[in-house]
Amino acid sequence: MAVIRFSSLEQVNKRKPVHVDPPSKDVADYFGINVFDDQKMRKFLSGEAYEHVKRAIYRGTPIDRKMADAVAIGMKAWASERGATHYTHWFQPLTGGTAEKHDAFLEYNGNGGVVESFSGKALAQQEPDASSFPSGGLRNTFEARGYTAWDPSSPAFVIGDTLSIPTIFISYTGEALDHKTPLLRALNAVNDAATVVCQYFDKNVSQVQANLGWEQEFFLIDEALYYARPDLSLTGRTLMGHASAKDQQLDDHYFGSIPERVSAFLKELEFEAYKLGIPIKTRHNEVAPNQYEIAPIYSECNLAVDQNVLVMEVMKRVSRHHDFRVLFHEKPFAGINGSGKHNNWSLSTDTGVILHSPGKNPKSNLQFLTFIVNTIKAVFEHQDLLRASILTASNAHRLGANEAPPAILSCFLGKEVSKMLDQIEEQVTNRKMTPDEKTELKLDIGKIPEILLDNTDRNRTSPFAFTGNRFEFRAVGGSANSATPMAVLNAAVAAQLRSFSKAVDELIEQGVKKDEAIFQVLRQEIIASKSIRFEGDNYSDGWLKEAKKRGLSNITDIPDSIHTYESAKAKQLFVSQGILGENEIAARVEVMYENYIMKVQIEARVLGDLAINHIVPTAVKYQNVLMQNVALLKELYGDDYESLSGNRVALIREISERVTEIKTMVNEMVEARKVANKIDLAEKRAAAYSKNVFPYLDKIRYHIDKLELIVDDEMWPLPKYRELLFSN
Ligand code: ADP
Ligand code: MG
């Protein structure tokens, strides 16, 4: 397809849906068929090997070489049955996405022949020689080795002919080079700290797990249109494009009926996801045209993160069967809603209690309030770090835009829970409470569940909202790997729970009764974190002012935000809990700066190229048509030509002016890049990109979008927003 205009969208809209039928009507027949899950482990492993893996999963105990061999044999037997001939260690490098290097099961048998085999060593550890992944200097050129090591807590799976083994990716000296390692460490920390707190309420709790249910938003764009927009295919977002006369004003897409081709894509996607044990439960249209959402049933956090990363890969693959491209970018189109990945998060015990869900009696509700208050306090305490965990070059376009929360962290609790916290604040005192006061408070606390049931108020503008039995971290970006925000959140909550139990224990030691000690510390934390609680509209200008008055931070510059990782507070949080060491933090920060620089650099190059090679020549061509027309009018009508040429003379001038502006600014942008590139220190270079290069993107775009409105539609070289958004 050459230039795609609205009139030629017919070809796109006539594409036939491709239906892929699952092998059975009953999902249970194929759910998890390609996952080496508990059921398969029981079947393919010896009792002893099975017990070892289970212990490794639940207790984090190491698996020795002999057991690893036994597991490898069982895993290989199963994988071969599923058609696997190769295996790979599957990991999540800091570049984003996933990485894999496939090896055949093939080995020499020592007698001149070959056998298929898979050893415990190959299962447990590999050296993928992945030396070109960013490491922030943790691997210098002499010691460029990185290792992948099996993560038994996330089950292996088969895709195509390959057995994929989820792994962590670490340097020769054991430092984290990936997203998963710090997450696993943070999950351990929160398990330890939360279990201690649970002991105040229930001695039977021996384990606490973090849960995650992600909601993935995305756009689907027809492949032909995608390829016709180099900015979209190279940077993931449109760098230019005037708003369509109609986009989402009517809200007619949200929860609307799903177009047939999209629905065929979603069906195949679900089928593929189910085979991989990913329990996709929800699918619906989102607010923007061509925008959709899927969400699974929540699960343990590490597994959920892996499943999200995996499903994103599956989505990219399956979308192509349907001539679609899937966009995860947080803001592919200016002026309309972007895509987030809401992270629904909670803690739960091995006794089956969701700690962020109200209980049935005053005691379990006090536990519930304890976890709510400590979560809020953790968000308050580490608001800057939480922001840093989600503020990426791409997500920055979404945050603070009209439909997304600003870069200010705040918590929404809802009327009833807020009221409870206010009550504790008012009723509890530092002196001993009278029995009556205690009874009253406990009675009130006992009432929470009934009230919550019919308390369906929701605040969809909040970046961190309580939604009945969990918190929803909505600020996470659509293209993000949730491991990082989840590592930071769990680390922050772990540290807070530790400081909470320390304070409670101190009071108990001073002779204060347990209940009362808990109440007193809760009260202190409620007071200390009050400013982070906000029930109003986070999108409003009023909130920006109010938040400032409250002293909440609002960092929108990305390099500034990345810098938060190196603050004393952040270091204390990570280092003291063994989540990241000082040099791991430094390395990660370096990678984040470099990533940011690269993103802006690529966008600047693509925009410069499109502006100079596509837009300017087109505008000049159209200007020539106008000039010719005016010249001919003059020839025919002499001095009367001016009144007969309408606004064409003015248009000719406007085109000249805009073209000049564009050319000048593209040159300036190139110069700004050259200056920035000479700066040695990544942090300073990133700052130069943010302050001196990035602003040109919008300024240049402004003139291009104005030209789009003037130039003949037939000549315009790129599909416009209305074409991109209204085809499927
Ligand atoms: P909504 O759009 O109303 O927020 P969705 O149904 O789209 O809700 O997604 C909610 C997500 O939250 C799902 O993945 C769901 O499984 C998950 N979820 C539900 N309860 C919990 C919980 N206690 N902890 C973590 N995630 C949860
Ligand atoms: Mg939600």
PDB file of N, CA and C in Angstrom, residues 5 79-80 118 195 278 480 500 582 692 702:
ATOM      1  N   ARG A   5      -4.926   6.550   2.788  1.00  0.00           N
ATOM      2  CA  ARG A   5      -5.845   7.627   3.131  1.00  0.00           C
ATOM      3  C   ARG A   5      -7.126   7.032   3.661  1.00  0.00           C
ATOM      4  N   ALA A  79       9.250 -32.452  28.431  1.00  0.00           N
ATOM      5  CA  ALA A  79       9.373 -31.481  27.334  1.00  0.00           C
ATOM      6  C   ALA A  79       9.432 -32.198  25.982  1.00  0.00           C
ATOM      7  N   SER A  80      10.107 -33.341  25.942  1.00  0.00           N
ATOM      8  CA  SER A  80      10.188 -34.084  24.676  1.00  0.00           C
ATOM      9  C   SER A  80       8.792 -34.532  24.246  1.00  0.00           C
ATOM     10  N   PHE A 118      19.937 -33.899  28.784  1.00  0.00           N
ATOM     11  CA  PHE A 118      19.792 -32.624  29.483  1.00  0.00           C
ATOM     12  C   PHE A 118      20.244 -32.857  30.915  1.00  0.00           C
ATOM     13  N   THR A 195       5.593 -11.812  57.919  1.00  0.00           N
ATOM     14  CA  THR A 195       5.314 -12.974  58.767  1.00  0.00           C
ATOM     15  C   THR A 195       5.460 -12.595  60.238  1.00  0.00           C
ATOM     16  N   ILE A 278      -1.465 -19.257  31.727  1.00  0.00           N
ATOM     17  CA  ILE A 278      -1.716 -17.856  32.089  1.00  0.00           C
ATOM     18  C   ILE A 278      -3.229 -17.632  32.079  1.00  0.00           C
ATOM     19  N   ALA A 480       6.090  -1.513  30.605  1.00  0.00           N
ATOM     20  CA  ALA A 480       7.058  -1.804  31.667  1.00  0.00           C
ATOM     21  C   ALA A 480       7.147  -3.284  32.010  1.00  0.00           C
ATOM     22  N   PHE A 500       7.717  -1.154  61.969  1.00  0.00           N
ATOM     23  CA  PHE A 500       6.478  -1.245  62.743  1.00  0.00           C
ATOM     24  C   PHE A 500       6.625  -2.273  63.861  1.00  0.00           C
ATOM     25  N   GLU A 582      25.331  -1.480  46.891  1.00  0.00           N
ATOM     26  CA  GLU A 582      25.658  -0.141  46.381  1.00  0.00           C
ATOM     27  C   GLU A 582      26.089  -0.162  44.924  1.00  0.00           C
ATOM     28  N   ASN A 692      17.998  19.857  26.727  1.00  0.00           N
ATOM     29  CA  ASN A 692      18.344  20.547  25.483  1.00  0.00           C
ATOM     30  C   ASN A 692      17.916  19.837  24.197  1.00  0.00           C
ATOM     31  N   TYR A 702       4.904  20.525  16.511  1.00  0.00           N
ATOM     32  CA  TYR A 702       3.858  21.541  16.453  1.00  0.00           C
ATOM     33  C   TYR A 702       3.689  22.058  15.022  1.00  0.00           C
TER      34      TYR A 702
END
